[in-house]
Amino acid sequence: MRATILHAPGDIRVEEWADPALERPTDAIVRVVAGCVCGSDLWPYRGANEVPEPRTIGHEAIGVVEAIGPDVARVRVGDFVIVPFDHCCGRCVHCLAGQTQGCVELAMTGSGQAELTRVTNADATCFVLDEAPAPEQQATVLALSDVLPTGYHAAVSAGVVPGSTAVVVGDGAVGLCGVLSAKRLGAERIIALSRNPERQRIATDFGATDLVAERGDDAVEAVRELTDGVGADAVLECVGTEQSMLTAFGAARPGATVGFVGVPHGVQIPWPTAFRGNIGLRGGMAPVVRYLPELVPAVLAGDLDASAVFDLELPLDDAAEAYRAMDERRAVKVLLRP
Amino acid sequence: MRATILHAPGDIRVEEWADPALERPTDAIVRVVAGCVCGSDLWPYRGANEVPEPRTIGHEAIGVVEAIGPDVARVRVGDFVIVPFDHCCGRCVHCLAGQTQGCVELAMTGSGQAELTRVTNADATCFVLDEAPAPEQQATVLALSDVLPTGYHAAVSAGVVPGSTAVVVGDGAVGLCGVLSAKRLGAERIIALSRNPERQRIATDFGATDLVAERGDDAVEAVRELTDGVGADAVLECVGTEQSMLTAFGAARPGATVGFVGVPHGVQIPWPTAFRGNIGLRGGMAPVVRYLPELVPAVLAGDLDASAVFDLELPLDDAAEAYRAMDERRAVKVLLRP
């Protein structure tokens, strides 16, 4: 197959690679119709993570089931499926408690930026659509494999409820999906932190009622002013840096929760603020399989559309350019078509 | 008045000191009937915090109202009161949301280990008892000024619910009150981490069903074995060190919450565990005023008795010995009588 291969930081190429095989009887192989680049793919691309040997990359995909193992009973060859980035068994104690990201057999999509990708525990993991989405609907459906449920997880974890005031730290694709999700959960006021006019526009389209262009302490001060000195009821932390975490805690009112979904890299909690304010922290990897039964119908009905985060679409062969565009912040998120 | 004065790390003496005065019209002065030493008092005693000049110390007290300011309407001279360590106004947006520890006028009891102490916003802060407790009842009532509501806050923050499995990290007075509180909240299984036979005995009396003497990774392993590999539904972190936080996260099952009440000193969150496990963190300073209407009746009825944490009782004049006994872990918690 043609696949995006990360050779070393900054060195990413589309080339021929071995097709993924059915390794376990519960596996399926999916022919990718659309994949995309995630902000977290930029970590190894930028050298923050080790790249010991060349490997496939990409964990977001939708496509058509090409092959199934002998123990796959629900998913059939030819089905159009959403592939959640975090695969789960659906039977263990953690899956049954809704903690599908804590599954004892947790695995990840490993070649979403390629022609084919392997899905473990396919019956529990794949979300089968009744029919293939039209090409113009594929972006909104693709968002369900990670970025939209991840933004939704930030909002759920932060405890957004109808009438609440939410702050969203981070104007990347996940942060923008956080805005959209806070809106869906009924937030009355959504304060988005962004200084980029294009992202501000998307945030506003997604439901942001206020935009704060300041950063750090000035952003905290701006949120305090917008909330009459009280702070936000819920804060979505969608970056994962020390600075974004400090801003998130600073913007929270006493008793509020910071919902985090960015993978924290060397982040220290501002303990005095958390301690006196009783500001909680909750989140992490999104349990995508848990959320899809709730989110897919809304997306298919057109009530929830995150496709605007894909502001660039390229053929798979141009994956290297997709990474460059996102690394240089020329694009929010790039959709790739094999 | 006679008061315990911290002069420098390790140098604590009981001596004559200026009586506290009514500084604001909403203040009251309370004549202390019983006070005690808190684990957090040991931080400055041990030199972990600065002691720029001699000062009074102690934030736990019960006693009789000696004087009130002109704007105090509910509390009267002669009332027997519990003095929550964190004073609050009862009227601000945070108090009205139950976040009394986040009060805009937050203040702390400053001379609980003395003959007299000042209480700010006395009407909102003081819990008035119908009658003075008998001497043998004073220890159980004194626990309501901080240590019991703080243990309770750990259990509430951790999300202990009927039937759940709770782990309590820390066998100090707060940890032991955490055990008692988890029991009160209906935990079916309470795993207490302790290697001290005397504290193990109190933990068992308070409701612990299992004792784990191991520490660190071995303690985590022991909890996993006791819970069939699942981990605990709720974890109470009652120490505040890096090691105790790591143990707490390690013992939590996916989706669980670590309820923390120890003031963290230089603690780093184990992010990969928190991220993949979706393990939340919540807690901090206990909103004592919020909890007292619920806890006081249970204590007065004898249904909730934390007095066993006071395993040493001394006259106020022996406060220095009280600190030594706690510093050397010869005593769990020392009650002081002026």
Coordinates of C-alpha atoms in Angstrom, one line a residue, chain B:
Chain B
M1 CA -3.2 35.8 77.0
R2 CA -1.1 32.7 77.0
A3 CA -0.3 31.6 73.5
T4 CA 1.8 29.2 71.5
I5 CA 4.4 31.2 69.6
L6 CA 6.5 29.9 66.7
H7 CA 9.8 31.8 66.9
A8 CA 11.7 29.8 64.3
P9 CA 11.8 26.3 62.9
G10 CA 12.0 23.9 65.9
D11 CA 11.6 26.8 68.4
I12 CA 8.0 26.9 69.7
R13 CA 7.1 28.3 73.2
V14 CA 4.0 29.2 75.2
E15 CA 4.3 32.7 76.5
E16 CA 2.3 35.9 77.1
W17 CA 1.1 37.6 74.0
A18 CA -1.3 40.4 73.2
D19 CA -5.0 39.5 73.3
P20 CA -6.6 39.4 69.9
A21 CA -8.9 42.5 69.4
L22 CA -12.1 43.0 67.5
E23 CA -10.7 44.5 64.3
R24 CA -13.8 44.5 62.2
P25 CA -17.5 44.9 63.2
T26 CA -18.2 41.4 62.1
D27 CA -15.5 39.8 64.3
A28 CA -15.9 37.7 67.4
I29 CA -13.3 36.7 70.0
V30 CA -13.5 33.2 71.3
R31 CA -12.1 31.9 74.5
V32 CA -10.6 28.5 73.5
V33 CA -11.7 25.5 75.5
A34 CA -9.7 23.1 73.3
G35 CA -7.3 23.4 70.4
C36 CA -4.9 21.0 68.8
V37 CA -1.9 20.6 66.5
C38 CA -2.4 20.0 62.8
G39 CA 0.0 18.1 60.5
S40 CA 0.3 21.3 58.5
D41 CA 1.6 23.1 61.6
L42 CA 4.6 20.9 61.3
W43 CA 5.6 22.4 57.9
P44 CA 6.8 25.8 59.4
Y45 CA 8.0 23.9 62.6
R46 CA 10.2 21.8 60.4
G47 CA 11.4 24.7 58.4
A48 CA 9.6 24.0 55.1
N49 CA 7.9 27.4 55.3
E50 CA 9.5 30.7 56.2
V51 CA 9.1 32.1 59.7
P52 CA 10.0 35.8 59.2
E53 CA 9.0 36.8 62.7
P54 CA 7.5 35.2 65.9
R55 CA 3.8 34.6 65.5
T56 CA 0.9 32.7 67.0
I57 CA -0.1 29.4 65.5
G58 CA -3.0 26.9 65.5
H59 CA -6.1 27.0 63.4
E60 CA -8.3 24.4 65.2
A61 CA -10.5 25.5 68.1
I62 CA -13.7 25.2 70.0
G63 CA -14.7 27.5 72.8
V64 CA -17.0 30.2 74.2
V65 CA -17.7 33.5 72.6
E66 CA -16.1 36.2 74.7
A67 CA -16.8 39.3 72.7
I68 CA -18.5 40.3 69.5
G69 CA -18.4 43.3 67.1
P70 CA -21.4 45.6 66.6
D71 CA -22.4 43.9 63.4
V72 CA -22.5 40.4 64.8
A73 CA -26.2 39.5 65.1
R74 CA -26.6 35.7 65.3
V75 CA -23.7 34.7 67.5
R76 CA -23.9 35.9 71.1
V77 CA -21.5 36.3 74.0
G78 CA -21.5 33.1 76.0
D79 CA -22.3 30.8 73.0
F80 CA -20.3 27.6 72.7
V81 CA -19.0 27.5 69.2
I82 CA -17.1 25.3 66.8
V83 CA -14.6 27.6 64.9
P84 CA -14.0 26.3 61.3
F85 CA -10.4 26.9 60.4
D86 CA -11.5 28.7 57.2
H87 CA -13.7 31.7 57.9
C88 CA -16.1 32.9 55.3
C89 CA -18.6 35.7 54.7
G90 CA -21.5 33.5 53.7
R91 CA -22.8 36.1 51.2
C92 CA -20.3 36.2 48.3
V93 CA -20.9 34.3 45.0
H94 CA -18.5 31.6 46.1
C95 CA -20.0 31.0 49.5
L96 CA -23.4 30.9 48.0
A97 CA -22.2 28.2 45.6
G98 CA -20.9 26.2 48.6
Q99 CA -17.3 27.0 47.9
T100 CA -16.8 28.6 51.3
Q101 CA -13.0 28.0 51.1
G102 CA -13.0 30.3 48.0
C103 CA -14.7 33.1 49.9
V104 CA -13.6 36.6 48.8
E105 CA -13.0 37.4 52.4
L106 CA -11.4 34.1 53.3
A107 CA -9.4 34.2 56.6
M108 CA -8.0 31.6 58.9
T109 CA -8.0 31.0 62.6
G110 CA -4.7 32.4 63.7
S111 CA -4.3 31.5 67.4
G112 CA -6.1 28.2 68.0
Q113 CA -3.3 27.1 70.3
A114 CA -3.9 29.9 72.7
E115 CA -6.4 31.2 75.3
L116 CA -8.2 33.5 72.8
T117 CA -8.7 33.6 69.1
R118 CA -10.3 35.9 66.6
V119 CA -13.0 34.8 64.2
T120 CA -13.8 36.9 61.2
N121 CA -17.3 37.0 59.8
A122 CA -18.4 35.3 63.0
D123 CA -22.1 35.0 62.1
A124 CA -21.3 33.0 58.9
T125 CA -18.3 31.2 60.3
C126 CA -19.1 30.0 63.8
F127 CA -21.3 26.9 64.3
V128 CA -23.2 27.5 67.5
L129 CA -24.0 24.5 69.7
D130 CA -27.2 24.5 71.8
E131 CA -25.1 23.7 74.8
A132 CA -21.5 23.3 75.8
P133 CA -20.3 19.7 75.3
A134 CA -19.2 17.8 78.3
P135 CA -15.5 17.6 78.8
E136 CA -15.4 14.0 77.5
Q137 CA -17.3 15.1 74.4
Q138 CA -14.9 18.0 73.6
A139 CA -12.4 15.9 71.5
T140 CA -15.1 14.6 69.1
V141 CA -16.5 18.2 68.7
L142 CA -13.0 19.7 68.3
A143 CA -12.4 17.4 65.4
L144 CA -15.1 19.3 63.5
S145 CA -13.0 22.5 63.3
D146 CA -10.8 20.9 60.7
V147 CA -9.5 17.3 60.7
L148 CA -12.9 15.5 60.3
P149 CA -14.3 17.8 57.6
T150 CA -11.0 17.6 55.8
G151 CA -11.1 13.9 55.8
Y152 CA -14.7 14.1 54.7
H153 CA -13.7 16.5 51.9
A154 CA -11.2 13.9 50.7
A155 CA -13.9 11.3 50.5
V156 CA -16.5 13.6 48.9
S157 CA -13.9 14.9 46.4
A158 CA -12.9 11.3 45.5
G159 CA -16.5 10.5 44.8
V160 CA -17.0 7.8 47.4
V161 CA -20.5 6.4 47.0
P162 CA -22.4 3.5 48.6
G163 CA -20.9 0.2 47.6
S164 CA -17.7 1.6 46.3
T165 CA -14.1 0.6 47.0
A166 CA -12.0 3.3 48.5
V167 CA -8.2 3.5 49.1
V168 CA -6.9 5.9 51.7
V169 CA -3.3 7.0 51.2
G170 CA -1.9 8.4 54.5
D171 CA -2.4 7.2 58.1
G172 CA -2.1 10.6 59.8
A173 CA -5.1 12.1 61.5
V174 CA -6.6 13.3 58.2
G175 CA -6.2 10.0 56.5
L176 CA -7.8 8.3 59.5
C177 CA -10.7 10.7 59.3
G178 CA -10.8 9.9 55.5
V179 CA -11.4 6.2 56.5
L180 CA -14.2 7.2 58.9
S181 CA -15.7 9.5 56.2
A182 CA -15.5 6.8 53.4
K183 CA -17.3 4.5 55.8
R184 CA -20.0 7.2 56.5
L185 CA -20.4 7.7 52.7
G186 CA -21.1 4.0 52.3
A187 CA -17.9 2.6 50.9
E188 CA -18.2 -1.2 51.1
R189 CA -14.5 -1.8 51.0
I190 CA -11.9 0.6 52.5
I191 CA -8.2 -0.1 51.9
A192 CA -6.0 1.8 54.3
L193 CA -2.3 2.2 53.6
S194 CA -0.5 2.0 57.0
R195 CA 2.4 0.2 58.5
N196 CA 2.0 1.5 62.0
P197 CA 0.2 -1.0 64.3
E198 CA -1.5 1.7 66.4
R199 CA -2.7 3.6 63.4
Q200 CA -3.8 0.4 61.7
R201 CA -5.9 -0.3 64.8
I202 CA -7.6 3.1 64.6
A203 CA -8.1 2.7 60.9
T204 CA -9.8 -0.6 61.5
D205 CA -12.0 0.9 64.2
F206 CA -12.9 3.6 61.8
G207 CA -14.0 1.2 59.1
A208 CA -11.0 0.0 57.1
T209 CA -11.7 -3.5 55.7
D210 CA -8.1 -4.1 54.4
L211 CA -4.7 -2.8 55.5
V212 CA -1.8 -2.4 53.1
A213 CA 1.6 -2.1 54.8
E214 CA 3.6 -1.8 51.6
R215 CA 4.6 1.6 50.1
G216 CA 5.1 3.0 46.6
D217 CA 4.8 0.5 43.7
D218 CA 4.4 -2.4 46.1
A219 CA 1.3 -0.6 47.6
V220 CA -0.1 -0.1 44.2
E221 CA 0.5 -3.7 43.4
A222 CA -1.2 -4.8 46.7
V223 CA -4.3 -2.6 45.9
R224 CA -4.5 -4.1 42.4
E225 CA -4.4 -7.6 43.9
L226 CA -7.1 -6.8 46.4
T227 CA -9.3 -5.4 43.6
D228 CA -8.9 -8.2 41.1
G229 CA -6.6 -6.1 39.0
V230 CA -9.2 -3.3 38.6
G231 CA -8.1 -0.6 41.0
A232 CA -10.1 1.5 43.4
D233 CA -13.3 3.4 42.6
A234 CA -12.1 6.3 44.7
V235 CA -8.7 7.3 46.2
L236 CA -8.2 9.7 49.1
E237 CA -4.8 11.3 49.0
C238 CA -4.2 12.6 52.5
V239 CA -0.4 13.3 52.6
G240 CA 0.6 15.8 49.8
T241 CA 4.0 14.4 48.7
E242 CA 5.1 13.3 45.3
Q243 CA 5.2 9.7 46.5
S244 CA 1.7 9.7 47.9
M245 CA 0.3 11.3 44.8
L246 CA 2.0 8.6 42.6
T247 CA 0.6 5.9 44.8
A248 CA -2.9 7.4 44.7
F249 CA -3.0 7.6 40.9
G250 CA -1.5 4.1 40.6
A251 CA -4.2 2.7 42.9
A252 CA -7.1 4.3 41.0
R253 CA -9.1 2.5 38.3
P254 CA -9.8 4.2 35.0
G255 CA -12.3 7.0 35.5
A256 CA -11.8 7.3 39.2
T257 CA -10.9 10.4 41.1
V258 CA -8.1 11.2 43.5
G259 CA -9.5 13.3 46.3
F260 CA -6.6 15.3 47.7
V261 CA -6.5 17.4 50.9
G262 CA -2.8 17.4 51.8
V263 CA -1.2 20.7 50.7
P264 CA 1.0 19.5 47.8
H265 CA 4.6 20.4 48.1
G266 CA 6.5 20.2 44.8
V267 CA 4.3 17.4 43.5
Q268 CA 4.2 16.3 39.9
I269 CA 1.2 14.5 38.5
P270 CA 1.9 11.2 36.8
W271 CA 0.5 12.4 33.5
P272 CA 0.6 9.2 31.4
T273 CA -1.4 7.4 34.1
A274 CA -3.9 10.3 34.5
F275 CA -4.2 10.7 30.7
R276 CA -4.8 7.1 29.7
G277 CA -6.8 6.3 32.8
N278 CA -8.9 9.4 32.8
I279 CA -8.1 9.7 36.5
G280 CA -9.4 12.9 37.9
L281 CA -8.0 15.1 40.7
R282 CA -10.2 17.1 43.0
G283 CA -10.1 18.6 46.4
G284 CA -8.0 21.1 48.3
M285 CA -8.9 23.1 51.3
A286 CA -12.1 21.8 52.9
P287 CA -15.2 24.1 52.9
V288 CA -15.7 23.4 56.6
V289 CA -18.7 25.8 56.9
R290 CA -20.5 23.9 54.2
Y291 CA -20.1 20.5 55.8
L292 CA -20.9 21.3 59.4
P293 CA -24.7 21.3 59.1
E294 CA -24.4 17.8 57.9
L295 CA -21.6 16.5 60.2
V296 CA -22.4 18.2 63.5
P297 CA -25.7 16.3 64.2
A298 CA -24.0 13.0 63.4
V299 CA -21.2 13.8 65.8
L300 CA -23.5 15.0 68.6
A301 CA -25.6 11.9 68.2
G302 CA -22.5 9.7 68.6
D303 CA -22.7 8.3 65.0
L304 CA -19.5 9.9 63.9
D305 CA -16.6 10.0 66.3
A306 CA -13.1 10.9 65.2
S307 CA -11.8 11.5 68.7
A308 CA -9.5 8.5 68.6
V309 CA -7.1 10.6 66.4
F310 CA -6.3 12.5 69.5
D311 CA -4.0 10.0 71.2
L312 CA -2.4 12.5 73.4
E313 CA -3.8 15.4 75.5
L314 CA -1.7 18.0 77.1
P315 CA -2.1 21.4 78.8
L316 CA -1.5 24.3 76.5
D317 CA 1.7 25.1 78.4
D318 CA 3.2 21.9 77.0
A319 CA 2.6 22.8 73.4
A320 CA 6.3 22.4 72.6
E321 CA 6.1 18.8 73.7
A322 CA 3.0 18.4 71.6
Y323 CA 4.9 19.5 68.5
R324 CA 7.9 17.2 69.4
A325 CA 5.5 14.2 69.9
M326 CA 3.9 14.7 66.5
D327 CA 7.2 15.6 64.7
E328 CA 8.7 12.3 66.0
R329 CA 5.4 10.4 65.1
R330 CA 5.0 9.5 68.8
A331 CA 1.5 10.9 68.6
V332 CA -1.1 11.1 65.8
K333 CA -2.6 14.3 67.0
V334 CA -2.3 16.3 70.2
L335 CA -5.2 18.0 71.9
L336 CA -4.3 21.1 73.9
R337 CA -6.3 22.6 76.8
P338 CA -5.6 26.2 77.8

